[in-house]
Structures are given as structure tokens and as C-alpha cells.
Amino acid sequence: MSGPMSPDDAPLDRSEGGRPGGEATVEVSPSREAEVAGNRVRRALPQRHRRTVGAWCFADHLGPIAADDGGPGGIGPHPHMGLHTVTWLVAGELVHRDSLGSEQAIRPGQLNLMTAGRGVSHAEEPTGRYRGEFHGIQLWVAQPESTRWGAAAFEHHPMLPEVGLGGGVATVLVGEMAGARSPARRDTALVGADLALPGGEAVVPVAPDFEHALVVLEGGVEVGGRVVTPGALAYLGSHREALVLTAGEATRLLLIGGAPFESPITMWWNFVGRSRDEMAEATADWNSGGTRFGETGSSMDRMRAPQPAGPTGSR
Ligand code: MN
């Protein structure tokens, strides 16, 4: 359900991974409105001035879409490389099909995590039987040099560990919080958690050597004197032992964080790498229909990759 990157999100150059914090800060930046398979999404990451938060490099918030709007139409077969896709629903259902042969429905509270490595392809389709509101987020995690040319993989986690936060609950999608460790794969020091807050103050333990950010899915929180609502990325820097969040109402948000990523990244369409030449090669390999990215078995239309801009050899 996440969509291709466009040059509006991040120009095709090797960019600094942001200004990984020497300090705690609160920077609230608006998401960019983008369209994915006919649905409007709020793209919280990347931002021109903030490409990564830890290894998190992409976040598309879709919905809520009311039941009578028909729900998302799905997204046909498309490739990925050099990243993990992390799919998390607040409401609704999707079916994931990939070139590894996986066919997996996902529902709220469950995690789909696909590792692209050198290449994988997948489709995300409506189940055809669900009737109701749809609401979710898909994120990408950049793979480090040590694994990004490795094998593709897919994981589905039907249950994830939870941590009580006063009256609220944190569900640990990736990494660890307060001793609760997600079974999901991670290739770098990383955390991702869904926070369900009933309103009032919540103290969320975090690692001081991680940088962190918040994406509010519904409701709103105050952090460091700033109010954060859906349609924004709140970057919080590092050097914190806890986040103090004050929810003005019942609120769902995603906390993402990690050790500042090892290198600048290049992103083009559905690919993450380190150079424009890698993007051009992946584009050609997908569009030629070769074996690198495999076949999903989806009946939806296969997407075609746009040519990366700029001369060969440029970064
Ligand atoms: Mn995808």
C-alpha cells in the first residue's frame, strides 16, 4: 500500500542522512500529500531536510478511509531493493503476495515485514471481503551494507509484545522497549512501536543513543511544548532517556527510532541504495522482466519503473 518515491520526496542525489542529534530537539515538519494507487497518503518520511530517522527512511500514512469510500484499491506487483517494508494497520485488511511465494493476510495488531535485499517483488491487494474503515501506515527501513545485497525474506507476526504506559499500551513492532522485545528482524539498532494513549501524560522509555521521531495516526500529543497531529513528522533528536507525551484525547501514534544510519542513502521509486547507477540498474532489471525481482502471482497490473533522472555515473 505504500507507494513509489518521486523526486518531490527526495531529489536523486546522495544526501546526508539528516543531522543526527547531538541533542534532544523537537522539529515538527508537515507530511507531503502524495497519491498511491488512487489513495491520498501523508508521506511523513523522507523529508528534504530529514531523510532518515535511524534506518527508517519512508513512512506513508493512509487513511482513515471511510467504509463507504470503498477502501484502498491495492497496489499491483512492484519491486524493492535494499530495504525492509513494515506494514501496520489500525483498521482494515490487506493481502500480501510476494515473489518468495508468500500469500499473507494482515489485520490490525499484526506485522508484515518484508526484506528486499538484492531484489524482491510484491503486491498488496484488498481481501475482497472486508467492509469497513481502512487505516494504516507503511514504513521502509534501509538495509545496511552488510545485508543489502543479501537474500529476500518475508515475516508475518500475528502477535507482538506489549508494554503498559500508565493507562496506555505500547506495542513493540521492531526492536525493544522496557525489556519487551519484538521477534521481527532488524539489521541495525532500531525501534518501532505503536502507542495507544487514552489521554493524559505518558512516559515512554527510549534509548539515549537513538534518534527518535513520532508520526501521529489519530488524536494528538504534546511533546516538548509542541502539539503533533496527523500529517506531520515530529523529529525529537537523541540523548533522551524518556519521552513525556501528553495526549489531549485518545491517540494512536507511531514511535520510530534508531542509531543514526551508517551512510547517506539514495532513493528512487521503490528502491533504496547508495548511488544513481544502482537505481538505473534496478530500474532496467525490473522493466526488462528478468529474474532478479521474481514473480508475485498477483493478477493485478505490474507497475513499470520510471527512468531515474540525470546522467549515468552521477550520484
Ligand atoms: Mn511495496
Coordinates of C-alpha atoms and ligand atoms in Angstrom, one line a residue:
M1 CA 0.0 0.0 0.0
S2 CA 3.0 2.3 0.1
G3 CA 3.9 3.9 -3.0
P4 CA 6.7 4.9 -5.1
M5 CA 9.0 7.7 -4.2
S6 CA 9.1 10.6 -6.5
P7 CA 11.7 13.4 -6.9
D8 CA 9.4 15.6 -4.9
D9 CA 10.2 13.5 -1.9
A10 CA 13.9 13.4 -2.2
P11 CA 16.0 14.5 -5.2
L12 CA 18.0 11.8 -6.7
D13 CA 21.3 12.5 -5.0
R14 CA 23.3 11.1 -2.2
S15 CA 22.1 13.1 0.7
E16 CA 23.1 13.4 4.2
G17 CA 21.0 11.3 6.5
G18 CA 19.9 14.4 8.4
R19 CA 21.6 16.0 11.3
P20 CA 21.7 13.1 13.7
G21 CA 21.3 14.6 17.0
G22 CA 23.9 15.7 19.4
E23 CA 20.9 16.8 21.4
A24 CA 17.2 16.5 22.2
T25 CA 15.1 18.7 20.0
V26 CA 11.5 18.9 18.7
E27 CA 11.2 19.7 15.0
V28 CA 7.7 19.4 13.6
S29 CA 7.5 19.2 9.8
P30 CA 4.4 18.7 7.7
S31 CA 4.0 15.5 5.7
R32 CA 3.7 15.7 2.0
E33 CA 0.4 14.8 0.4
A34 CA 1.1 12.1 -2.2
E35 CA -1.2 9.7 -4.2
V36 CA -0.7 6.0 -4.1
A37 CA -2.9 3.8 -6.3
G38 CA -5.7 6.4 -6.2
N39 CA -5.5 7.0 -2.5
R40 CA -4.1 10.1 -0.8
V41 CA -1.4 9.4 1.7
R42 CA 0.5 11.6 4.1
R43 CA 4.2 11.0 3.5
A44 CA 6.0 11.8 6.7
L45 CA 9.4 10.4 5.6
P46 CA 11.6 11.2 3.8
Q47 CA 11.7 14.9 4.1
R48 CA 14.1 17.1 2.2
H49 CA 15.9 18.1 5.3
R50 CA 15.4 14.8 7.2
R51 CA 15.9 11.7 5.0
T52 CA 16.3 9.1 7.8
V53 CA 15.5 8.5 11.5
G54 CA 17.8 5.7 12.4
A55 CA 17.4 3.4 9.5
W56 CA 13.7 4.4 9.0
C57 CA 13.6 6.1 5.6
F58 CA 10.0 6.2 4.4
A59 CA 6.6 6.5 6.1
D60 CA 3.2 6.6 4.3
H61 CA 0.1 7.2 6.4
L62 CA -3.0 6.1 4.6
G63 CA -6.5 6.9 5.9
P64 CA -8.7 6.6 7.7
I65 CA -10.8 5.9 4.7
A66 CA -14.5 5.6 5.5
A67 CA -16.2 2.3 4.6
D68 CA -18.5 3.9 2.1
D69 CA -15.5 5.3 0.2
G70 CA -14.7 1.7 -0.9
G71 CA -11.3 1.3 0.8
P72 CA -7.9 1.2 -0.9
G73 CA -7.8 -0.4 -4.3
G74 CA -4.5 -2.2 -3.6
I75 CA -1.2 -1.8 -5.3
G76 CA 0.0 -4.2 -8.1
P77 CA 3.3 -6.0 -8.4
H78 CA 6.3 -3.8 -7.9
P79 CA 9.9 -4.4 -6.9
H80 CA 12.0 -3.4 -3.9
M81 CA 15.7 -3.5 -3.1
G82 CA 17.8 -2.5 -0.2
L83 CA 15.0 -2.1 2.4
H84 CA 12.5 -3.8 4.7
T85 CA 8.9 -2.9 4.3
V86 CA 7.0 -2.7 7.6
T87 CA 3.2 -2.8 7.3
W88 CA 0.9 -1.9 10.2
L89 CA -2.8 -1.5 10.1
V90 CA -5.1 0.4 12.5
A91 CA -8.2 -0.8 10.7
G92 CA -8.9 -2.9 7.6
E93 CA -7.3 -5.9 5.9
L94 CA -4.8 -6.4 3.1
V95 CA -3.4 -9.5 1.4
H96 CA 0.4 -9.5 0.7
R97 CA 1.7 -11.6 -2.2
D98 CA 5.4 -11.8 -3.0
S99 CA 8.0 -13.4 -5.3
L100 CA 9.0 -15.7 -2.4
G101 CA 5.6 -17.4 -2.7
S102 CA 4.2 -15.7 0.4
E103 CA 0.5 -15.1 0.5
Q104 CA -0.5 -13.5 3.8
A105 CA -3.5 -11.5 5.0
I106 CA -2.7 -8.8 7.5
R107 CA -5.1 -7.4 10.1
P108 CA -4.8 -4.7 12.9
G109 CA -2.3 -5.7 15.6
Q110 CA -0.2 -7.9 13.2
L111 CA 3.0 -7.0 11.5
N112 CA 4.2 -7.8 7.9
L113 CA 7.9 -7.3 7.4
M114 CA 9.5 -8.0 4.0
T115 CA 13.2 -7.8 3.4
A116 CA 14.2 -6.9 -0.1
G117 CA 17.9 -7.4 -0.1
R118 CA 19.1 -7.5 -3.7
G119 CA 15.6 -7.8 -5.0
V120 CA 12.0 -8.9 -4.3
S121 CA 8.6 -8.0 -5.7
H122 CA 5.2 -7.9 -4.1
A123 CA 1.6 -6.8 -4.4
E124 CA -0.8 -5.6 -1.7
E125 CA -4.4 -6.3 -2.5
P126 CA -7.8 -5.9 -0.9
T127 CA -9.1 -9.1 0.6
G128 CA -12.4 -8.6 -1.2
R129 CA -14.5 -9.5 1.8
Y130 CA -13.7 -6.7 4.3
R131 CA -16.2 -3.9 4.7
G132 CA -15.4 -1.1 7.0
E133 CA -12.9 1.7 7.6
F134 CA -9.4 1.4 6.4
H135 CA -6.4 3.0 8.2
G136 CA -2.7 2.1 8.2
I137 CA 0.9 3.0 7.7
Q138 CA 3.7 1.5 5.8
L139 CA 7.3 2.2 6.5
W140 CA 10.6 1.3 5.0
V141 CA 13.8 0.6 6.8
A142 CA 17.1 1.0 4.9
Q143 CA 19.3 -2.1 5.0
P144 CA 22.9 -1.7 5.9
E145 CA 25.8 -2.5 3.6
S146 CA 26.2 -5.9 5.4
T147 CA 22.8 -7.2 4.3
R148 CA 21.6 -5.1 1.4
W149 CA 22.8 -7.4 -1.3
G150 CA 21.6 -10.5 0.6
A151 CA 18.5 -12.7 0.1
A152 CA 14.9 -11.5 0.3
A153 CA 12.7 -12.7 3.1
F154 CA 9.2 -12.3 4.5
E155 CA 7.9 -12.4 8.1
H156 CA 4.4 -12.2 9.5
H157 CA 4.0 -11.7 13.2
P158 CA 0.4 -12.3 14.4
M159 CA 1.3 -11.3 18.0
L160 CA 3.7 -8.7 19.3
P161 CA 4.9 -7.8 22.8
E162 CA 3.1 -5.0 24.7
V163 CA 4.3 -2.6 27.3
G164 CA 2.0 -0.8 29.7
L165 CA 2.4 3.0 29.7
G166 CA 0.2 4.2 32.6
G167 CA -3.2 3.9 31.1
G168 CA -1.8 3.4 27.6
V169 CA -0.2 0.5 25.7
A170 CA 2.9 0.3 23.6
T171 CA 3.0 -2.5 21.0
V172 CA 6.6 -3.2 20.0
L173 CA 6.8 -3.7 16.3
V174 CA 10.6 -3.8 15.9
G175 CA 13.4 -3.7 18.5
E176 CA 12.9 -3.4 22.2
M177 CA 11.1 -1.2 24.8
A178 CA 11.3 -1.7 28.6
G179 CA 12.5 -5.2 28.2
A180 CA 9.8 -6.3 25.7
R181 CA 11.5 -7.4 22.5
S182 CA 9.8 -7.8 19.1
P183 CA 10.5 -11.1 17.3
A184 CA 10.8 -9.1 14.0
R185 CA 14.0 -9.0 12.1
R186 CA 16.2 -5.9 12.3
D187 CA 19.6 -5.4 10.7
T188 CA 20.5 -2.3 12.6
A189 CA 19.9 -0.9 16.1
L190 CA 16.2 0.2 15.7
V191 CA 12.9 0.6 17.5
G192 CA 9.4 1.0 16.2
A193 CA 6.3 1.0 18.5
D194 CA 2.6 1.8 18.2
L195 CA 1.5 3.8 21.2
A196 CA -2.2 3.8 22.1
L197 CA -2.8 6.5 24.7
P198 CA -6.1 7.2 26.4
G199 CA -5.4 10.8 27.1
G200 CA -3.2 12.4 29.7
E201 CA 0.5 12.0 30.3
A202 CA 2.6 9.0 29.3
V203 CA 6.3 8.5 29.9
V204 CA 7.9 6.4 27.2
P205 CA 11.4 4.9 27.9
V206 CA 13.8 5.3 25.0
A207 CA 17.5 4.7 24.3
P208 CA 19.6 7.8 24.6
D209 CA 21.9 6.8 21.7
F210 CA 18.9 6.6 19.3
E211 CA 17.4 9.4 17.5
H212 CA 13.5 9.3 17.5
A213 CA 10.5 10.7 15.7
L214 CA 6.7 10.5 16.1
V215 CA 4.0 10.1 13.5
V216 CA 0.5 10.6 14.9
L217 CA -2.1 8.4 13.3
E218 CA -5.1 9.7 15.2
G219 CA -5.7 12.2 18.0
G220 CA -2.8 14.4 19.1
V221 CA 0.0 14.7 21.6
E222 CA 2.1 17.5 23.1
V223 CA 5.8 16.9 23.3
G224 CA 8.3 19.5 24.4
G225 CA 5.6 22.2 24.2
R226 CA 4.7 21.3 20.6
V227 CA 1.4 19.8 19.5
V228 CA 1.7 17.0 17.0
T229 CA -1.3 15.8 15.0
P230 CA -1.8 13.6 11.9
G231 CA 0.0 14.9 8.9
A232 CA 3.4 15.7 10.4
L233 CA 6.7 14.2 11.4
A234 CA 8.0 15.2 14.9
Y235 CA 11.7 14.7 15.0
L236 CA 13.0 14.5 18.6
G237 CA 16.8 14.1 18.2
S238 CA 18.6 11.9 20.7
H239 CA 20.1 12.0 24.2
R240 CA 16.8 11.3 25.9
E241 CA 16.0 8.6 28.4
A242 CA 12.3 9.1 28.2
L243 CA 9.7 10.9 26.1
V244 CA 7.0 12.7 28.0
L245 CA 3.9 12.7 25.8
T246 CA 0.6 14.4 26.8
A247 CA -2.3 13.2 24.8
G248 CA -5.3 15.6 24.6
E249 CA -7.6 12.8 23.6
A250 CA -7.4 9.2 22.8
T251 CA -4.4 9.0 20.5
R252 CA -2.6 6.4 18.3
L253 CA 0.9 7.2 17.2
L254 CA 4.0 5.5 15.9
L255 CA 7.3 6.0 17.6
I256 CA 10.3 5.3 15.3
G257 CA 13.9 5.5 16.2
G258 CA 17.4 4.0 15.9
A259 CA 21.1 4.6 15.8
P260 CA 21.9 7.2 13.1
F261 CA 22.2 5.3 9.9
E262 CA 25.7 4.3 8.7
S263 CA 25.7 6.3 5.5
P264 CA 23.8 8.5 3.2
I265 CA 21.2 6.7 1.0
T266 CA 19.8 7.2 -2.4
M267 CA 16.1 6.5 -3.0
W268 CA 14.4 6.2 -6.3
W269 CA 10.8 4.9 -6.9
N270 CA 10.7 1.7 -4.8
F271 CA 14.5 1.2 -4.4
V272 CA 17.0 2.2 -1.7
G273 CA 20.7 2.1 -2.5
R274 CA 23.8 4.2 -2.5
S275 CA 24.1 5.6 -6.0
R276 CA 22.1 6.7 -9.0
D277 CA 23.8 3.8 -11.0
E278 CA 22.3 1.3 -8.6
M279 CA 18.9 2.9 -9.2
A280 CA 19.3 2.7 -13.0
E281 CA 20.4 -0.9 -12.9
A282 CA 17.4 -1.9 -10.7
T283 CA 15.0 0.0 -13.0
A284 CA 16.4 -1.7 -16.1
D285 CA 16.3 -5.1 -14.4
W286 CA 12.6 -4.7 -13.3
N287 CA 11.4 -3.2 -16.6
S288 CA 13.1 -6.0 -18.7
G289 CA 11.1 -8.6 -16.8
G290 CA 14.2 -10.6 -15.8
T291 CA 14.6 -12.9 -12.9
R292 CA 16.1 -10.6 -10.4
F293 CA 12.8 -9.5 -8.8
G294 CA 10.8 -12.7 -9.4
E295 CA 7.0 -13.0 -9.9
T296 CA 4.3 -12.4 -7.4
G297 CA 1.4 -14.4 -8.8
S298 CA -0.9 -11.4 -8.4
S299 CA -3.5 -10.8 -11.1
M300 CA -3.1 -7.0 -10.7
D301 CA -1.3 -5.0 -13.3
R302 CA 2.5 -5.0 -12.9
M303 CA 3.9 -1.5 -12.3
R304 CA 6.5 -0.1 -14.6
A305 CA 9.5 1.8 -13.1
P306 CA 10.2 5.3 -14.3
Q307 CA 13.7 6.1 -15.5
P308 CA 15.9 7.8 -12.9
A309 CA 16.7 11.3 -13.9
G310 CA 20.2 12.5 -14.5
P311 CA 23.2 11.3 -16.4
T312 CA 24.7 7.8 -15.8
G313 CA 27.6 8.0 -13.4
S314 CA 26.1 10.8 -11.4
R315 CA 25.3 10.4 -7.8
Ligands
MN1 MN 5.9 -2.2 -1.8

